[in-house]
Amino acid sequence: MSTSYRLVQWNTHKKVYDLLVGLAIVLFVSVLVGVSIMTSPPGESASPPIVLMRALGVCAIVLLHIILAIGPLARLSPRFAPLLYNRRHLGVAFFLVAAMHFVVAIGFYGGFGVTNPLLALLSGRYRNADTFGIPFEFYGFAAFVIFFLMAATSHDFWLHNLGPRAWKWLHMLVYIAYALVVMHVAFGVMQGQTSLTIALIVTAGALTICALHLVAGFRQVVREPKAFVGEGWVDAGVLSDIPDTRARVVRTHNNQEIAVFRRGDTAHAVTNRCIHQGGPLGEGQVIDGCVTCPWHGYQFDAGTGCSPPPFTDRVRTYDVRIENGRVLVNPEPKSKGSHEH
Amino acid sequence: MSTDERIYVGYLPMSGRLRTFTLIAVSALLLAGLVASGIVAYTLRRSGTGQWDTSQPVTLSGVARLRPYPHLETLDGPVLLAEPGKHGAQGRTANIDGHEVMVTGTTLMRGTLRALEITEVSAPSGERVGPTSIELGADEITLLGEILDSKCYLGAMKPGDGPTHKACAILCLRGGIAPLFVGETEAGEVIVAVLCSPDGSPVSEEIIAFAGETVRVRGRIGTFGSLQVFAVAPGALPAAGD
């Protein structure tokens, strides 16, 4: 939030999270290398750099699936929020593992020859119709470029300078990168296999990611009320139907989402989009008088929309009134958010 | 507000119930990932029987031959020669072609086929032995298999075949490493032979570009000295295998 600059706002949860991620990566790679070597018939084990490259690649793909699953899981159940909280660090860790896979592959497959290692890998002349004539390495390289852009812009510095909208669009490229990774595997290692095991595992992973996103999206559509068409104040329903300190999200005629929070016998309305990463404030809670974003804990005074001092961020707020136990919201904002100055 | 009623906020204490759930969720994710990865690692476990003994350099004596690809004719059969990295030994054998030499290096071996990654070549001794000519069978045959670089196939890189190895194989072959054709005849006989042109010269760039793919190739089996070769006409491009 907008106070004195610190590179990373460390806290206990982030430290534990990062430590566990680091240990899990070391464990993963060690187990994969161990299984590869120990289950190989004598003398038939892959070369050590290949074993390492495969282990890093598989580890990266598993991490990518976890990263992509966390978002919809957290939408389906707030109990997954602790995994979402530090997802950017998990993303950067994933990128580092993918980068090591990339370096070992370039160095070992593309190195020691008469051509530039990267060119050697990307300039293979393919005629196989299954690969559209494109080397499978190209798909991995294209995905890696996207992952690099995402990792390089993952810091809040870029979020603030690019703006939440552009930043979010940039980071939505992860789905294109994921599709490229699937093609990298499908036209690469999968082509050399006689068994369907790897194809089945990759398909199961892709189907799981798709299913989680579809279910989470469907649940969100069902949970949100219909758009309120018409001029004037918006009816947000009966106040007592909203759990205390929690919110109901309404959508106005001009498609704005407003989170209406209940605090005892009163109500407050703020925009449903957090100024930080566009998190769903309506899925948050009023804590110590502040609307608290469920994604990263950004806080805004429920009445004024201003962050508590020393922070200076603020979100749009709306007038509310209660008539016959029902909450009515004026869709015209009474204050502007931080990014509208 | 108790921590059990509160949403999760990263910088505030986590409730006991949420901590337990998170622990279970993380363990389940880790276990699922490890099981899936273990299965993948097990599936990919076989990488061929090639062996590269880098622990003990050996010195072999024989007649050096530049064509079709650098090799040493020894009393125990032919030994392909390669430089370190993905480079052929054309430069070093050009001046000793046909001469008796001692070559020191590390051995790569798969089945009965051997290669040496050269570290040292002695000065040639004796008179130059006359050139060896290529002798090919009368009938053309079609083989189904893969064009590989001999160094990786014999153990420098494992696995040294298949689509993931294609770029490396092309790099090795463009560097001058001897190409092999490893495949089967229509009768099911396994053939491992050095790929060359019918006149005993190296194969063309167009054929090298097919390395790493399963292809059908038409040519003639024969010998070049003690080296088994599969000679393919420069225009006879491989066809995609089934």
Coordinates of N, CA and C in Angstrom, one line a residue, chain B residues 38-225:
Chain B
G38 N 6.2 -39.0 -10.2 CA 6.8 -40.3 -10.1 C 6.5 -41.2 -11.2
I39 N 5.2 -41.2 -11.6 CA 4.7 -42.0 -12.7 C 5.4 -41.6 -14.0
V40 N 5.5 -40.2 -14.2 CA 6.1 -39.7 -15.4 C 7.6 -40.2 -15.4
A41 N 8.3 -40.0 -14.3 CA 9.7 -40.4 -14.2 C 9.9 -41.9 -14.5
Y42 N 9.0 -42.7 -14.0 CA 9.1 -44.2 -14.2 C 8.8 -44.5 -15.7
T43 N 7.9 -43.8 -16.3 CA 7.6 -44.0 -17.7 C 8.8 -43.7 -18.6
L44 N 9.5 -42.7 -18.2 CA 10.7 -42.2 -19.0 C 12.0 -42.9 -18.7
R45 N 11.9 -44.0 -18.0 CA 13.2 -44.5 -17.3 C 14.2 -45.1 -18.3
R46 N 13.7 -45.7 -19.5 CA 14.7 -46.4 -20.4 C 15.3 -45.4 -21.4
S47 N 16.6 -45.4 -21.5 CA 17.3 -44.5 -22.3 C 18.3 -45.1 -23.2
G48 N 18.2 -46.4 -23.4 CA 19.2 -47.1 -24.3 C 20.4 -47.6 -23.6
T49 N 21.1 -48.5 -24.3 CA 22.2 -49.2 -23.6 C 23.6 -48.6 -23.9
G50 N 23.6 -47.5 -24.6 CA 24.9 -46.9 -24.9 C 25.7 -46.6 -23.6
Q51 N 27.0 -46.7 -23.7 CA 27.9 -46.4 -22.6 C 29.1 -45.5 -23.0
W52 N 29.3 -44.5 -22.2 CA 30.5 -43.6 -22.4 C 31.4 -43.7 -21.2
D53 N 32.5 -44.3 -21.4 CA 33.4 -44.5 -20.3 C 34.4 -43.3 -20.3
T54 N 34.1 -42.3 -19.5 CA 35.0 -41.2 -19.4 C 36.1 -41.3 -18.4
S55 N 36.0 -42.4 -17.6 CA 36.9 -42.5 -16.5 C 38.4 -42.9 -16.9
Q56 N 38.4 -43.7 -18.0 CA 39.7 -44.2 -18.4 C 40.0 -44.0 -19.9
P57 N 40.9 -43.1 -20.3 CA 41.2 -43.0 -21.7 C 41.9 -44.2 -22.2
V58 N 41.6 -44.6 -23.5 CA 42.3 -45.7 -24.1 C 43.0 -45.3 -25.3
T59 N 44.0 -46.1 -25.7 CA 44.8 -45.8 -26.9 C 44.6 -46.9 -27.9
L60 N 44.1 -46.7 -29.1 CA 43.9 -47.7 -30.1 C 44.8 -47.4 -31.3
S61 N 45.3 -48.5 -31.9 CA 46.1 -48.3 -33.1 C 45.3 -48.9 -34.3
G62 N 45.5 -48.2 -35.4 CA 44.8 -48.7 -36.6 C 45.1 -47.7 -37.8
V63 N 44.4 -48.0 -38.8 CA 44.5 -47.1 -40.0 C 43.4 -46.1 -40.0
A64 N 43.8 -44.8 -40.0 CA 42.8 -43.7 -40.0 C 42.1 -43.6 -41.4
R65 N 40.8 -43.4 -41.4 CA 40.1 -43.2 -42.6 C 39.2 -42.0 -42.5
L66 N 39.2 -41.2 -43.5 CA 38.4 -39.9 -43.5 C 37.0 -40.2 -44.0
R67 N 36.9 -41.1 -45.0 CA 35.6 -41.3 -45.6 C 35.0 -42.6 -45.2
P68 N 33.7 -42.8 -45.2 CA 32.7 -41.7 -45.4 C 32.7 -40.7 -44.3
Y69 N 33.0 -41.2 -43.1 CA 33.2 -40.3 -41.9 C 34.4 -40.8 -41.2
P70 N 35.1 -39.9 -40.4 CA 36.3 -40.3 -39.8 C 36.2 -41.6 -38.9
H71 N 37.1 -42.6 -39.1 CA 37.0 -43.8 -38.3 C 38.4 -44.4 -38.3
L72 N 38.6 -45.3 -37.4 CA 39.9 -46.0 -37.3 C 39.6 -47.5 -37.6
E73 N 40.4 -48.0 -38.6 CA 40.2 -49.5 -38.9 C 41.2 -50.2 -38.0
T74 N 40.7 -50.9 -36.9 CA 41.5 -51.6 -36.0 C 41.4 -53.1 -36.3
L75 N 42.2 -53.9 -35.6 CA 42.1 -55.4 -35.8 C 40.8 -55.9 -35.2
D76 N 40.2 -55.1 -34.3 CA 38.9 -55.5 -33.6 C 37.7 -54.9 -34.3
G77 N 37.9 -54.3 -35.5 CA 36.8 -53.7 -36.2 C 36.9 -52.2 -36.2
P78 N 35.9 -51.6 -36.9 CA 36.0 -50.1 -37.0 C 35.6 -49.4 -35.7
V79 N 36.3 -48.2 -35.5 CA 36.0 -47.4 -34.4 C 35.8 -46.0 -35.0
L80 N 34.5 -45.4 -34.8 CA 34.2 -44.1 -35.3 C 35.0 -43.1 -34.5
L81 N 35.4 -42.0 -35.1 CA 36.2 -40.9 -34.4 C 35.4 -39.6 -34.3
A82 N 35.4 -39.0 -33.2 CA 34.7 -37.7 -33.0 C 35.6 -36.8 -32.1
E83 N 35.4 -35.5 -32.3 CA 36.1 -34.5 -31.5 C 35.2 -34.3 -30.2
P84 N 35.7 -33.6 -29.2 CA 34.9 -33.2 -28.1 C 33.7 -32.3 -28.6
G85 N 32.6 -32.4 -27.8 CA 31.5 -31.6 -28.2 C 30.7 -32.2 -29.4
K86 N 30.1 -31.4 -30.2 CA 29.3 -31.9 -31.3 C 30.1 -31.6 -32.6
H87 N 31.3 -32.1 -32.7 CA 32.2 -31.9 -33.8 C 32.7 -33.2 -34.3
G88 N 32.8 -33.3 -35.7 CA 33.4 -34.5 -36.2 C 34.9 -34.3 -36.2
A89 N 35.6 -35.4 -36.6 CA 37.1 -35.4 -36.6 C 37.7 -35.2 -37.9
Q90 N 36.9 -34.6 -38.9 CA 37.4 -34.5 -40.2 C 38.7 -33.7 -40.3
G91 N 38.8 -32.6 -39.5 CA 40.0 -31.8 -39.5 C 41.2 -32.5 -39.1
R92 N 41.1 -33.3 -38.0 CA 42.3 -34.0 -37.5 C 42.6 -35.3 -38.4
T93 N 41.7 -35.9 -39.1 CA 42.0 -37.1 -39.8 C 42.3 -36.8 -41.3
A94 N 42.1 -35.5 -41.7 CA 42.4 -35.2 -43.1 C 43.8 -35.5 -43.5
N95 N 44.7 -35.2 -42.6 CA 46.2 -35.3 -42.9 C 46.7 -36.7 -42.6
I96 N 45.9 -37.5 -42.0 CA 46.4 -38.9 -41.7 C 45.6 -40.0 -42.3
D97 N 44.8 -39.6 -43.3 CA 43.9 -40.5 -44.0 C 44.8 -41.6 -44.6
G98 N 44.5 -42.9 -44.2 CA 45.2 -44.0 -44.8 C 46.5 -44.3 -44.1
H99 N 46.8 -43.6 -43.0 CA 48.1 -43.9 -42.3 C 47.8 -44.6 -41.0
E100 N 48.8 -45.4 -40.6 CA 48.7 -46.1 -39.3 C 49.0 -45.1 -38.2
V101 N 48.0 -45.0 -37.2 CA 48.2 -44.0 -36.1 C 47.8 -44.6 -34.8
M102 N 48.1 -43.9 -33.7 CA 47.6 -44.3 -32.4 C 46.7 -43.2 -32.0
V103 N 45.5 -43.5 -31.6 CA 44.5 -42.5 -31.2 C 44.1 -42.8 -29.8
T104 N 44.2 -41.7 -29.0 CA 43.8 -41.8 -27.6 C 42.5 -41.0 -27.3
G105 N 41.7 -41.6 -26.5 CA 40.4 -40.9 -26.2 C 39.5 -41.8 -25.3
T106 N 38.3 -41.3 -25.1 CA 37.4 -42.0 -24.3 C 36.4 -42.8 -25.1
T107 N 36.0 -44.0 -24.7 CA 35.3 -44.9 -25.5 C 33.8 -44.8 -25.3
L108 N 33.1 -44.7 -26.5 CA 31.6 -44.8 -26.5 C 31.3 -46.1 -27.1
M109 N 30.3 -46.9 -26.6 CA 30.0 -48.2 -27.1 C 28.5 -48.6 -26.9
R110 N 28.0 -49.2 -28.0 CA 26.6 -49.7 -27.9 C 26.6 -50.9 -28.7
G111 N 26.3 -52.1 -28.1 CA 26.4 -53.3 -28.9 C 27.8 -53.5 -29.3
T112 N 28.0 -53.8 -30.6 CA 29.4 -54.0 -31.1 C 30.0 -52.8 -31.8
L113 N 29.2 -51.7 -31.8 CA 29.7 -50.5 -32.5 C 30.4 -49.6 -31.4
R114 N 31.5 -49.1 -31.9 CA 32.3 -48.3 -30.9 C 32.7 -47.0 -31.6
A115 N 33.0 -46.0 -30.7 CA 33.5 -44.7 -31.1 C 34.5 -44.2 -30.1
L116 N 35.3 -43.3 -30.5 CA 36.3 -42.7 -29.6 C 36.2 -41.2 -29.7
E117 N 36.0 -40.5 -28.5 CA 36.1 -39.1 -28.5 C 37.6 -38.8 -28.3
I118 N 38.2 -38.2 -29.3 CA 39.7 -38.0 -29.4 C 40.2 -37.0 -28.4
T119 N 41.3 -37.4 -27.7 CA 42.0 -36.4 -26.9 C 43.4 -36.2 -27.6
E120 N 43.9 -37.3 -28.2 CA 45.3 -37.1 -28.8 C 45.4 -38.1 -30.0
V121 N 46.1 -37.6 -31.0 CA 46.4 -38.5 -32.2 C 48.0 -38.5 -32.4
S122 N 48.6 -39.7 -32.5 CA 50.0 -39.7 -32.7 C 50.4 -39.3 -34.2
A123 N 51.6 -39.1 -34.4 CA 52.1 -38.8 -35.7 C 52.0 -40.1 -36.6
P124 N 51.6 -40.0 -37.9 CA 51.4 -41.2 -38.7 C 52.8 -41.9 -38.9
S125 N 52.6 -43.2 -39.0 CA 53.8 -44.1 -39.2 C 53.6 -44.9 -40.4
G126 N 54.8 -45.3 -41.0 CA 54.7 -46.2 -42.2 C 54.2 -45.5 -43.4
E127 N 54.1 -46.4 -44.5 CA 53.5 -45.9 -45.8 C 52.0 -45.8 -45.7
R128 N 51.5 -44.9 -46.6 CA 50.0 -44.7 -46.7 C 49.4 -46.0 -47.2
V129 N 48.4 -46.5 -46.5 CA 47.7 -47.7 -47.0 C 46.6 -47.2 -48.1
G130 N 46.5 -47.9 -49.1 CA 45.6 -47.5 -50.2 C 44.2 -47.2 -49.8
P131 N 43.5 -46.5 -50.6 CA 42.1 -46.1 -50.2 C 41.2 -47.3 -50.2
T132 N 40.2 -47.3 -49.4 CA 39.2 -48.4 -49.3 C 38.0 -47.9 -50.2
S133 N 37.5 -48.9 -50.9 CA 36.3 -48.5 -51.7 C 35.0 -49.1 -51.1
I134 N 33.9 -48.5 -51.5 CA 32.6 -48.9 -51.0 C 32.1 -50.1 -51.8
E135 N 31.6 -51.0 -51.1 CA 31.0 -52.2 -51.8 C 29.6 -52.3 -51.4
L136 N 28.6 -52.2 -52.3 CA 27.2 -52.2 -52.0 C 26.5 -53.4 -52.6
G137 N 25.5 -53.9 -51.9 CA 24.6 -55.0 -52.4 C 24.0 -54.6 -53.7
A138 N 23.5 -55.5 -54.5 CA 23.0 -55.2 -55.8 C 21.5 -54.6 -55.6
D139 N 20.8 -55.1 -54.6 CA 19.4 -54.7 -54.5 C 19.2 -53.6 -53.5
E140 N 18.3 -52.7 -53.9 CA 17.9 -51.7 -53.0 C 16.9 -52.2 -52.0
I141 N 16.9 -51.8 -50.8 CA 16.0 -52.2 -49.8 C 15.4 -51.0 -49.1
T142 N 14.3 -51.2 -48.4 CA 13.7 -50.0 -47.6 C 13.8 -50.3 -46.2
L143 N 14.3 -49.4 -45.4 CA 14.4 -49.6 -44.0 C 13.5 -48.6 -43.3
L144 N 12.9 -49.0 -42.2 CA 12.1 -48.2 -41.4 C 12.8 -47.9 -40.1
G145 N 13.1 -46.7 -39.8 CA 13.9 -46.4 -38.6 C 14.2 -44.9 -38.4
E146 N 15.3 -44.6 -37.8 CA 15.7 -43.2 -37.5 C 17.1 -42.9 -37.9
I147 N 17.3 -41.7 -38.4 CA 18.7 -41.2 -38.6 C 19.1 -40.6 -37.3
L148 N 20.3 -41.0 -36.9 CA 20.8 -40.6 -35.6 C 22.3 -40.1 -35.7
D149 N 22.7 -39.3 -34.8 CA 24.2 -39.1 -34.7 C 24.8 -40.2 -33.9
S150 N 25.9 -40.7 -34.4 CA 26.5 -41.8 -33.8 C 27.0 -41.6 -32.3
K151 N 27.5 -40.3 -32.1 CA 28.1 -40.1 -30.8 C 27.0 -40.1 -29.7
C152 N 25.9 -39.5 -29.9 CA 24.8 -39.5 -28.9 C 24.3 -40.9 -28.8
Y153 N 24.0 -41.6 -29.9 CA 23.4 -42.9 -29.9 C 24.3 -43.9 -29.1
L154 N 25.6 -43.7 -29.2 CA 26.6 -44.7 -28.6 C 26.7 -44.3 -27.1
G155 N 26.1 -43.3 -26.6 CA 26.2 -43.0 -25.2 C 26.6 -41.6 -24.7
A156 N 26.9 -40.7 -25.6 CA 27.2 -39.4 -25.2 C 26.0 -38.7 -24.6
M157 N 24.8 -39.0 -25.2 CA 23.6 -38.4 -24.6 C 22.6 -39.5 -24.6
K158 N 21.9 -39.6 -23.4 CA 20.9 -40.7 -23.3 C 19.6 -40.1 -22.7
P159 N 18.5 -40.2 -23.4 CA 18.4 -40.9 -24.7 C 18.9 -40.0 -25.9
G160 N 19.5 -40.7 -26.8 CA 20.1 -40.0 -28.0 C 19.3 -40.3 -29.2
D161 N 18.0 -40.4 -29.1 CA 17.1 -40.6 -30.2 C 15.8 -40.0 -29.9
G162 N 14.9 -40.0 -30.9 CA 13.5 -39.5 -30.7 C 13.4 -38.1 -31.0
P163 N 12.1 -37.6 -31.0 CA 11.9 -36.2 -31.4 C 12.5 -35.2 -30.4
T164 N 12.6 -35.5 -29.1 CA 13.2 -34.5 -28.2 C 14.7 -34.3 -28.5
H165 N 15.3 -35.3 -29.2 CA 16.7 -35.2 -29.5 C 17.0 -34.7 -30.9
K166 N 16.0 -34.4 -31.6 CA 16.2 -34.0 -33.1 C 17.1 -32.9 -33.3
A167 N 16.9 -31.8 -32.5 CA 17.8 -30.6 -32.7 C 19.2 -30.9 -32.4
C168 N 19.4 -31.7 -31.4 CA 20.8 -32.1 -31.0 C 21.4 -32.9 -32.1
A169 N 20.6 -33.9 -32.6 CA 21.1 -34.8 -33.6 C 21.6 -34.0 -34.9
I170 N 20.7 -33.0 -35.3 CA 21.0 -32.2 -36.4 C 22.3 -31.4 -36.2
L171 N 22.4 -30.9 -35.0 CA 23.6 -30.1 -34.6 C 24.9 -31.0 -34.7
C172 N 24.8 -32.2 -34.2 CA 25.9 -33.1 -34.2 C 26.3 -33.5 -35.7
L173 N 25.2 -33.7 -36.5 CA 25.5 -34.2 -37.9 C 26.0 -33.0 -38.7
R174 N 25.5 -31.8 -38.5 CA 26.1 -30.7 -39.2 C 27.5 -30.4 -38.8
G175 N 27.9 -30.8 -37.5 CA 29.2 -30.6 -37.0 C 30.2 -31.7 -37.6
G176 N 29.6 -32.7 -38.3 CA 30.5 -33.7 -38.9 C 30.5 -35.0 -38.2
I177 N 29.7 -35.2 -37.1 CA 29.6 -36.5 -36.5 C 29.0 -37.5 -37.5
A178 N 29.5 -38.8 -37.5 CA 29.0 -39.8 -38.4 C 27.5 -40.1 -38.1
P179 N 26.6 -40.0 -39.2 CA 25.2 -40.4 -39.0 C 25.0 -41.9 -39.0
L180 N 24.1 -42.4 -38.2 CA 23.8 -43.8 -38.3 C 22.3 -43.9 -38.7
F181 N 22.0 -45.0 -39.4 CA 20.6 -45.4 -39.5 C 20.4 -46.6 -38.7
V182 N 19.4 -46.5 -37.8 CA 19.0 -47.6 -36.9 C 17.6 -47.9 -37.2
G183 N 17.4 -49.1 -37.8 CA 16.1 -49.5 -38.2 C 15.9 -50.9 -38.5
E184 N 14.8 -51.2 -39.2 CA 14.5 -52.6 -39.5 C 14.2 -52.8 -41.0
T185 N 14.6 -54.0 -41.5 CA 14.1 -54.3 -42.8 C 12.7 -54.7 -42.8
E186 N 12.1 -54.8 -44.0 CA 10.7 -55.3 -44.0 C 10.5 -56.7 -43.4
A187 N 11.6 -57.4 -43.4 CA 11.6 -58.8 -42.8 C 11.8 -58.7 -41.3
G188 N 12.1 -57.6 -40.7 CA 12.2 -57.4 -39.3 C 13.7 -57.5 -38.8
E189 N 14.6 -57.6 -39.8 CA 16.0 -57.6 -39.4 C 16.5 -56.2 -38.9
V190 N 17.2 -56.2 -37.7 CA 17.6 -54.9 -37.2 C 18.9 -54.5 -37.9
I191 N 19.0 -53.3 -38.4 CA 20.2 -52.8 -39.1 C 20.7 -51.6 -38.3
V192 N 22.0 -51.6 -38.0 CA 22.7 -50.4 -37.5 C 23.9 -50.1 -38.4
A193 N 23.8 -49.1 -39.2 CA 24.8 -48.8 -40.2 C 25.1 -47.3 -40.4
V194 N 26.3 -47.0 -40.8 CA 26.7 -45.6 -41.0 C 26.0 -45.2 -42.3
L195 N 25.4 -44.1 -42.3 CA 24.6 -43.6 -43.5 C 25.6 -42.8 -44.4
C196 N 25.6 -43.1 -45.7 CA 26.5 -42.4 -46.6 C 25.9 -42.3 -48.0
S197 N 26.6 -41.7 -48.9 CA 26.1 -41.6 -50.3 C 26.7 -42.9 -51.0
P198 N 26.1 -43.2 -52.1 CA 26.5 -44.4 -52.8 C 28.0 -44.4 -53.3
D199 N 28.5 -43.2 -53.4 CA 30.0 -43.1 -53.8 C 30.9 -43.1 -52.6
G200 N 30.3 -43.2 -51.4 CA 31.1 -43.2 -50.2 C 31.4 -41.9 -49.6
S201 N 30.7 -40.9 -50.1 CA 30.9 -39.5 -49.5 C 29.8 -39.3 -48.5
P202 N 29.9 -38.3 -47.7 CA 28.9 -38.0 -46.7 C 27.5 -37.7 -47.3
V203 N 26.5 -37.9 -46.5 CA 25.1 -37.7 -46.9 C 24.9 -36.2 -47.0
S204 N 23.8 -35.8 -47.8 CA 23.5 -34.4 -48.0 C 22.8 -33.8 -46.8
E205 N 22.8 -32.5 -46.8 CA 22.1 -31.7 -45.7 C 20.6 -32.0 -45.7
E206 N 20.1 -32.3 -46.9 CA 18.6 -32.6 -47.0 C 18.3 -33.8 -46.2
I207 N 19.2 -34.8 -46.2 CA 18.9 -36.1 -45.5 C 19.1 -35.9 -44.0
I208 N 20.2 -35.1 -43.7 CA 20.4 -34.8 -42.3 C 19.2 -34.2 -41.6
A209 N 18.5 -33.4 -42.3 CA 17.3 -32.7 -41.7 C 16.2 -33.6 -41.3
F210 N 16.3 -34.9 -41.7 CA 15.3 -35.9 -41.3 C 15.7 -36.6 -40.0
A211 N 16.8 -36.2 -39.4 CA 17.2 -36.9 -38.2 C 16.2 -36.7 -37.1
G212 N 16.1 -37.8 -36.2 CA 15.2 -37.7 -35.1 C 13.7 -38.0 -35.4
E213 N 13.5 -38.3 -36.7 CA 12.1 -38.7 -37.1 C 12.1 -40.2 -37.5
T214 N 10.9 -40.8 -37.3 CA 10.8 -42.2 -37.8 C 10.5 -42.1 -39.3
V215 N 11.4 -42.6 -40.1 CA 11.3 -42.5 -41.6 C 11.5 -43.8 -42.3
R216 N 11.0 -43.8 -43.5 CA 11.4 -45.0 -44.4 C 12.4 -44.5 -45.4
V217 N 13.5 -45.2 -45.5 CA 14.6 -44.8 -46.4 C 14.9 -45.9 -47.3
R218 N 15.1 -45.6 -48.6 CA 15.4 -46.6 -49.6 C 16.9 -46.5 -50.0
G219 N 17.6 -47.6 -49.9 CA 19.1 -47.5 -50.2 C 19.7 -48.9 -50.3
R220 N 21.0 -48.9 -50.3 CA 21.6 -50.2 -50.4 C 22.6 -50.5 -49.2
I221 N 22.5 -51.7 -48.7 CA 23.4 -52.0 -47.6 C 24.8 -52.4 -48.2
G222 N 25.9 -52.1 -47.5 CA 27.2 -52.5 -48.0 C 28.2 -52.3 -46.9
T223 N 29.5 -52.3 -47.4 CA 30.6 -52.0 -46.5 C 31.5 -51.0 -47.1
F224 N 32.2 -50.3 -46.2 CA 33.3 -49.4 -46.5 C 34.5 -49.8 -45.7
G225 N 35.3 -50.7 -46.3 CA 36.3 -51.3 -45.4 C 35.6 -52.3 -44.5

